Amino acid sequence: PVSEFATAVYGTAEQGLTLTLFDSWLGTVAFALQIYCDFSGYSDMATGISRLLGFDLMRNFHFPYFSRNPSEFWNRWHISLSSWFRDYVFFPLGGPYGSVFRWIRNVLITFLVTGLWHGAAWNFVLWGLYHGILLVLHRLKESLRKSRKRRKDVIKKAAGISSFFVLTSLGWILFRADSMGQALDILKTLILDFGNLHFQAKMPTEAAMLGLPIFFVIEFLGNRSRGKRLDEVYPLPIWTAAYAAMAFLILIGLSNVPAGFIYFVF
């Protein structure tokens, strides 16, 4: 259901129709959830099937949308790929050693290569550089705050997670758009079409509107469990309800509309 709505929004843009602020923001968030469920989902299936066959694969996703900054995000998102680029591109270039300018160069080159790995197109190049710039800005900010004592604040943590999710979702526009013109049109609408809450694209399905709140609750419980199974952390009523909700999400997500895995093209 989420993929259908994201496709509808980008399809509306492809047809030359004018998207609204509401369309663009919902479509942007929908694609962020689609690509996460797509890749994390079949990575989890691969891990589970491998364990049935006696192989123990590394964990490839660790609730990345609960990250508060780009450094944390790339330790949670596509862990096998990000660690490969760290070990075989970033460190051979010199890693974090040397001058600040050399470190910045190494980060930007690594993320440039990461973008090119996804495809030889300007949108992927800019998506990689976008994340590289976010990481550089975050590390520079952190280096200026080393002397300050940090406080644990739930509200501050929630604000950090929410704000970085928005930044990540904006980056996905570059990844999803079929052209730079389409990406710029959507970004322009997100910024300049303030207050326009009408729908131009197809409305989200009832399954999507019902399933998303359940999905967020399950993700929240999973993130709080710190990598353990829900039945190892939570009491019986909570984990049984969570597993039942997972089965329910699978059932309402079944559709006659074929939707291939996004990462099959890479």
Short mmCIF file of C-alpha atoms in Angstrom, two decimals:
data_model
loop_
_atom_site.label_atom_id
_atom_site.label_comp_id
_atom_site.label_asym_id
_atom_site.label_seq_id
_atom_site.Cartn_x
_atom_site.Cartn_y
_atom_site.Cartn_z
CA PRO A 1 0.00 0.00 0.00
CA VAL A 2 2.81 2.46 0.79
CA SER A 3 4.59 1.66 -2.47
CA GLU A 4 1.38 2.26 -4.44
CA PHE A 5 1.01 5.74 -2.97
CA ALA A 6 4.68 6.65 -3.53
CA THR A 7 4.39 5.45 -7.13
CA ALA A 8 1.20 7.49 -7.57
CA VAL A 9 2.90 10.68 -6.36
CA TYR A 10 5.96 10.28 -8.57
CA GLY A 11 3.72 9.16 -11.43
CA THR A 12 1.71 12.36 -11.09
CA ALA A 13 4.94 14.33 -11.34
CA GLU A 14 5.95 12.33 -14.44
CA GLN A 15 2.65 13.22 -16.11
CA GLY A 16 3.42 16.89 -15.73
CA LEU A 17 0.62 17.52 -13.25
CA THR A 18 1.17 19.98 -10.42
CA LEU A 19 1.77 18.32 -7.07
CA THR A 20 0.67 19.97 -3.84
CA LEU A 21 2.57 20.36 -0.60
CA PHE A 22 0.56 17.51 0.94
CA ASP A 23 1.19 15.21 -2.04
CA SER A 24 4.91 15.87 -2.01
CA TRP A 25 5.45 15.40 1.72
CA LEU A 26 3.32 12.24 1.96
CA GLY A 27 4.93 10.81 -1.17
CA THR A 28 8.40 11.56 0.18
CA VAL A 29 7.70 9.85 3.51
CA ALA A 30 5.94 6.97 1.73
CA PHE A 31 9.01 6.26 -0.40
CA ALA A 32 11.28 6.47 2.65
CA LEU A 33 9.18 3.75 4.28
CA GLN A 34 8.91 1.77 1.05
CA ILE A 35 12.65 1.53 0.44
CA TYR A 36 13.28 0.62 4.09
CA CYS A 37 10.61 -2.10 4.17
CA ASP A 38 11.76 -3.33 0.76
CA PHE A 39 15.44 -3.75 1.53
CA SER A 40 15.30 -4.45 5.25
CA GLY A 41 12.45 -6.90 4.68
CA TYR A 42 14.19 -9.16 2.23
CA SER A 43 17.47 -8.84 4.15
CA ASP A 44 15.58 -10.20 7.18
CA MET A 45 14.14 -12.99 5.04
CA ALA A 46 17.62 -13.88 3.80
CA THR A 47 18.90 -13.93 7.38
CA GLY A 48 16.03 -16.12 8.57
CA ILE A 49 16.30 -18.60 5.68
CA SER A 50 20.07 -18.79 6.17
CA ARG A 51 19.63 -19.65 9.84
CA LEU A 52 17.24 -22.44 8.89
CA LEU A 53 20.05 -23.81 6.69
CA GLY A 54 22.66 -23.43 9.43
CA PHE A 55 24.30 -20.16 8.33
CA ASP A 56 24.48 -17.11 10.58
CA LEU A 57 24.58 -13.92 8.49
CA MET A 58 25.39 -10.49 9.85
CA ARG A 59 22.56 -8.13 10.67
CA ASN A 60 22.12 -5.69 7.80
CA PHE A 61 19.62 -3.21 9.26
CA HIS A 62 19.17 -2.02 12.83
CA PHE A 63 16.17 0.32 12.89
CA PRO A 64 17.97 3.11 10.96
CA TYR A 65 15.08 5.58 11.12
CA PHE A 66 15.63 5.90 14.86
CA SER A 67 19.03 7.47 14.15
CA ARG A 68 19.68 10.97 15.44
CA ASN A 69 22.53 11.83 13.09
CA PRO A 70 24.22 10.63 9.86
CA SER A 71 26.99 8.78 11.67
CA GLU A 72 24.47 6.68 13.58
CA PHE A 73 22.37 6.20 10.44
CA TRP A 74 25.21 4.64 8.44
CA ASN A 75 25.96 2.30 11.33
CA ARG A 76 22.35 1.09 11.10
CA TRP A 77 21.49 1.24 7.37
CA HIS A 78 22.77 -1.42 4.93
CA ILE A 79 25.52 -2.29 7.38
CA SER A 80 27.29 -4.74 5.07
CA LEU A 81 27.66 -2.16 2.27
CA SER A 82 28.55 0.81 4.47
CA SER A 83 31.17 -1.22 6.34
CA TRP A 84 32.61 -2.43 3.00
CA PHE A 85 33.02 1.14 1.73
CA ARG A 86 34.52 2.14 5.07
CA ASP A 87 37.12 -0.66 4.99
CA TYR A 88 37.96 -0.66 1.26
CA VAL A 89 37.49 2.98 0.20
CA PHE A 90 37.54 5.32 3.20
CA PHE A 91 40.46 3.80 5.11
CA PRO A 92 42.70 3.21 2.04
CA LEU A 93 42.24 6.91 1.23
CA GLY A 94 43.62 7.75 4.67
CA GLY A 95 40.48 7.50 6.79
CA PRO A 96 40.06 10.08 9.55
CA TYR A 97 43.80 10.67 9.86
CA GLY A 98 45.69 13.73 8.73
CA SER A 99 44.31 17.23 8.32
CA VAL A 100 40.64 18.16 8.53
CA PHE A 101 40.56 18.95 4.81
CA ARG A 102 42.00 15.55 3.97
CA TRP A 103 39.39 13.85 6.16
CA ILE A 104 36.61 15.83 4.47
CA ARG A 105 37.99 14.83 1.07
CA ASN A 106 38.04 11.15 2.08
CA VAL A 107 34.44 11.28 3.35
CA LEU A 108 33.12 12.99 0.22
CA ILE A 109 34.97 10.62 -2.14
CA THR A 110 33.65 7.60 -0.23
CA PHE A 111 30.06 8.79 -0.46
CA LEU A 112 30.53 9.78 -4.09
CA VAL A 113 31.59 6.19 -4.83
CA THR A 114 28.64 4.95 -2.76
CA GLY A 115 26.30 6.97 -4.97
CA LEU A 116 27.94 5.72 -8.17
CA TRP A 117 27.62 2.13 -6.91
CA HIS A 118 23.84 2.57 -7.13
CA GLY A 119 23.98 3.86 -10.70
CA ALA A 120 25.86 6.08 -13.14
CA ALA A 121 23.40 8.96 -12.95
CA TRP A 122 23.54 12.46 -11.51
CA ASN A 123 20.74 11.80 -9.02
CA PHE A 124 22.73 8.97 -7.39
CA VAL A 125 25.92 11.04 -7.39
CA LEU A 126 24.14 13.93 -5.67
CA TRP A 127 22.42 11.56 -3.23
CA GLY A 128 25.83 10.21 -2.18
CA LEU A 129 27.34 13.69 -1.87
CA TYR A 130 24.29 14.85 0.08
CA HIS A 131 24.89 12.19 2.74
CA GLY A 132 28.61 12.90 2.69
CA ILE A 133 27.99 16.59 3.38
CA LEU A 134 25.55 15.72 6.19
CA LEU A 135 28.18 13.50 7.81
CA VAL A 136 30.91 16.16 7.48
CA LEU A 137 28.68 18.85 9.00
CA HIS A 138 27.68 16.55 11.84
CA ARG A 139 31.27 15.61 12.70
CA LEU A 140 32.40 19.24 12.57
CA LYS A 141 29.55 20.22 14.88
CA GLU A 142 30.42 17.39 17.27
CA SER A 143 34.08 18.44 17.38
CA LEU A 144 32.99 21.90 18.52
CA ARG A 145 30.79 20.43 21.26
CA LYS A 146 33.32 18.03 22.81
CA SER A 147 33.91 20.28 25.77
CA ARG A 148 30.21 20.58 26.58
CA LYS A 149 28.55 18.11 28.89
CA ARG A 150 25.62 16.34 27.28
CA ARG A 151 22.33 15.73 29.01
CA LYS A 152 19.99 12.86 28.33
CA ASP A 153 16.71 14.45 27.33
CA VAL A 154 13.82 12.41 25.90
CA ILE A 155 12.36 15.40 24.08
CA LYS A 156 15.74 16.32 22.61
CA LYS A 157 16.26 12.73 21.48
CA ALA A 158 12.83 12.59 19.84
CA ALA A 159 13.51 15.92 18.11
CA GLY A 160 16.85 14.59 16.82
CA ILE A 161 15.26 11.42 15.45
CA SER A 162 12.43 13.36 13.78
CA SER A 163 14.66 16.02 12.24
CA PHE A 164 17.14 13.51 10.85
CA PHE A 165 14.31 11.39 9.43
CA VAL A 166 13.18 14.47 7.52
CA LEU A 167 16.72 15.02 6.20
CA THR A 168 17.00 11.37 5.19
CA SER A 169 13.62 11.46 3.45
CA LEU A 170 14.63 14.57 1.49
CA GLY A 171 17.71 12.69 0.30
CA TRP A 172 15.52 9.84 -0.94
CA ILE A 173 13.90 12.28 -3.41
CA LEU A 174 17.20 12.36 -5.31
CA PHE A 175 17.34 8.56 -5.16
CA ARG A 176 13.76 7.99 -6.40
CA ALA A 177 13.33 10.75 -8.97
CA ASP A 178 13.63 9.77 -12.62
CA SER A 179 15.38 13.03 -13.48
CA MET A 180 16.95 16.01 -11.79
CA GLY A 181 14.10 18.15 -13.09
CA GLN A 182 11.56 15.98 -11.30
CA ALA A 183 13.60 16.03 -8.08
CA LEU A 184 13.85 19.84 -8.20
CA ASP A 185 10.11 20.19 -8.87
CA ILE A 186 9.24 18.05 -5.83
CA LEU A 187 11.77 19.86 -3.61
CA LYS A 188 10.43 23.24 -4.79
CA THR A 189 6.89 22.16 -3.92
CA LEU A 190 7.98 20.99 -0.47
CA ILE A 191 9.44 24.41 0.28
CA LEU A 192 7.34 26.94 -1.63
CA ASP A 193 3.84 25.44 -1.73
CA PHE A 194 3.27 26.06 1.96
CA GLY A 195 -0.28 25.58 3.18
CA ASN A 196 -1.62 23.70 0.14
CA LEU A 197 -3.17 20.59 1.71
CA HIS A 198 -5.17 19.40 -1.30
CA PHE A 199 -4.55 16.04 -2.97
CA GLN A 200 -3.56 15.91 -6.62
CA ALA A 201 -2.24 12.36 -6.55
CA LYS A 202 -4.21 9.23 -5.72
CA MET A 203 -5.27 9.03 -2.06
CA PRO A 204 -3.47 6.49 0.18
CA THR A 205 -5.34 3.23 0.59
CA GLU A 206 -7.18 2.36 3.78
CA ALA A 207 -4.66 -0.45 4.32
CA ALA A 208 -1.79 2.06 4.31
CA MET A 209 -3.51 4.45 6.71
CA LEU A 210 -4.41 1.59 9.04
CA GLY A 211 -1.12 -0.25 8.81
CA LEU A 212 1.33 2.63 9.27
CA PRO A 213 0.52 3.36 12.94
CA ILE A 214 0.85 -0.37 13.71
CA PHE A 215 4.15 -0.45 11.82
CA PHE A 216 5.55 2.46 13.83
CA VAL A 217 4.60 0.83 17.13
CA ILE A 218 6.28 -2.46 16.14
CA GLU A 219 9.42 -0.61 15.00
CA PHE A 220 9.49 1.33 18.27
CA LEU A 221 9.27 -1.90 20.30
CA GLY A 222 11.98 -3.50 18.15
CA ASN A 223 14.32 -0.54 18.58
CA ARG A 224 13.79 -0.58 22.34
CA SER A 225 14.63 -4.30 22.48
CA ARG A 226 18.24 -3.54 21.33
CA GLY A 227 18.50 -6.42 18.89
CA LYS A 228 16.82 -9.07 21.03
CA ARG A 229 13.62 -10.89 20.15
CA LEU A 230 10.49 -9.22 21.44
CA ASP A 231 9.56 -12.30 23.49
CA GLU A 232 12.93 -12.03 25.27
CA VAL A 233 12.30 -8.46 26.40
CA TYR A 234 8.59 -7.81 26.77
CA PRO A 235 5.89 -9.58 28.81
CA LEU A 236 3.59 -12.11 27.16
CA PRO A 237 0.66 -9.78 26.33
CA ILE A 238 2.90 -7.25 24.57
CA TRP A 239 4.98 -9.59 22.42
CA THR A 240 2.02 -11.77 21.42
CA ALA A 241 0.10 -8.64 20.37
CA ALA A 242 3.15 -7.42 18.44
CA TYR A 243 3.60 -10.71 16.56
CA ALA A 244 -0.13 -10.83 15.81
CA ALA A 245 0.09 -7.26 14.47
CA MET A 246 3.00 -8.29 12.22
CA ALA A 247 0.89 -11.08 10.75
CA PHE A 248 -1.97 -8.60 10.29
CA LEU A 249 0.32 -6.17 8.44
CA ILE A 250 1.41 -8.93 6.09
CA LEU A 251 -2.20 -9.83 5.32
CA ILE A 252 -3.39 -6.27 4.65
CA GLY A 253 -0.29 -5.61 2.60
CA LEU A 254 -1.12 -8.38 0.15
CA SER A 255 -2.06 -6.89 -3.20
CA ASN A 256 -2.81 -8.03 -6.72
CA VAL A 257 -0.65 -5.18 -7.99
CA PRO A 258 2.85 -6.51 -8.75
CA ALA A 259 5.63 -4.58 -7.02
CA GLY A 260 9.21 -5.76 -7.52
CA PHE A 261 11.93 -5.23 -4.96
CA ILE A 262 13.65 -1.87 -5.48
CA TYR A 263 17.16 -3.21 -4.82
CA PHE A 264 16.84 -5.97 -7.42
CA VAL A 265 17.98 -3.38 -9.99
CA PHE A 266 21.30 -2.77 -8.21
#
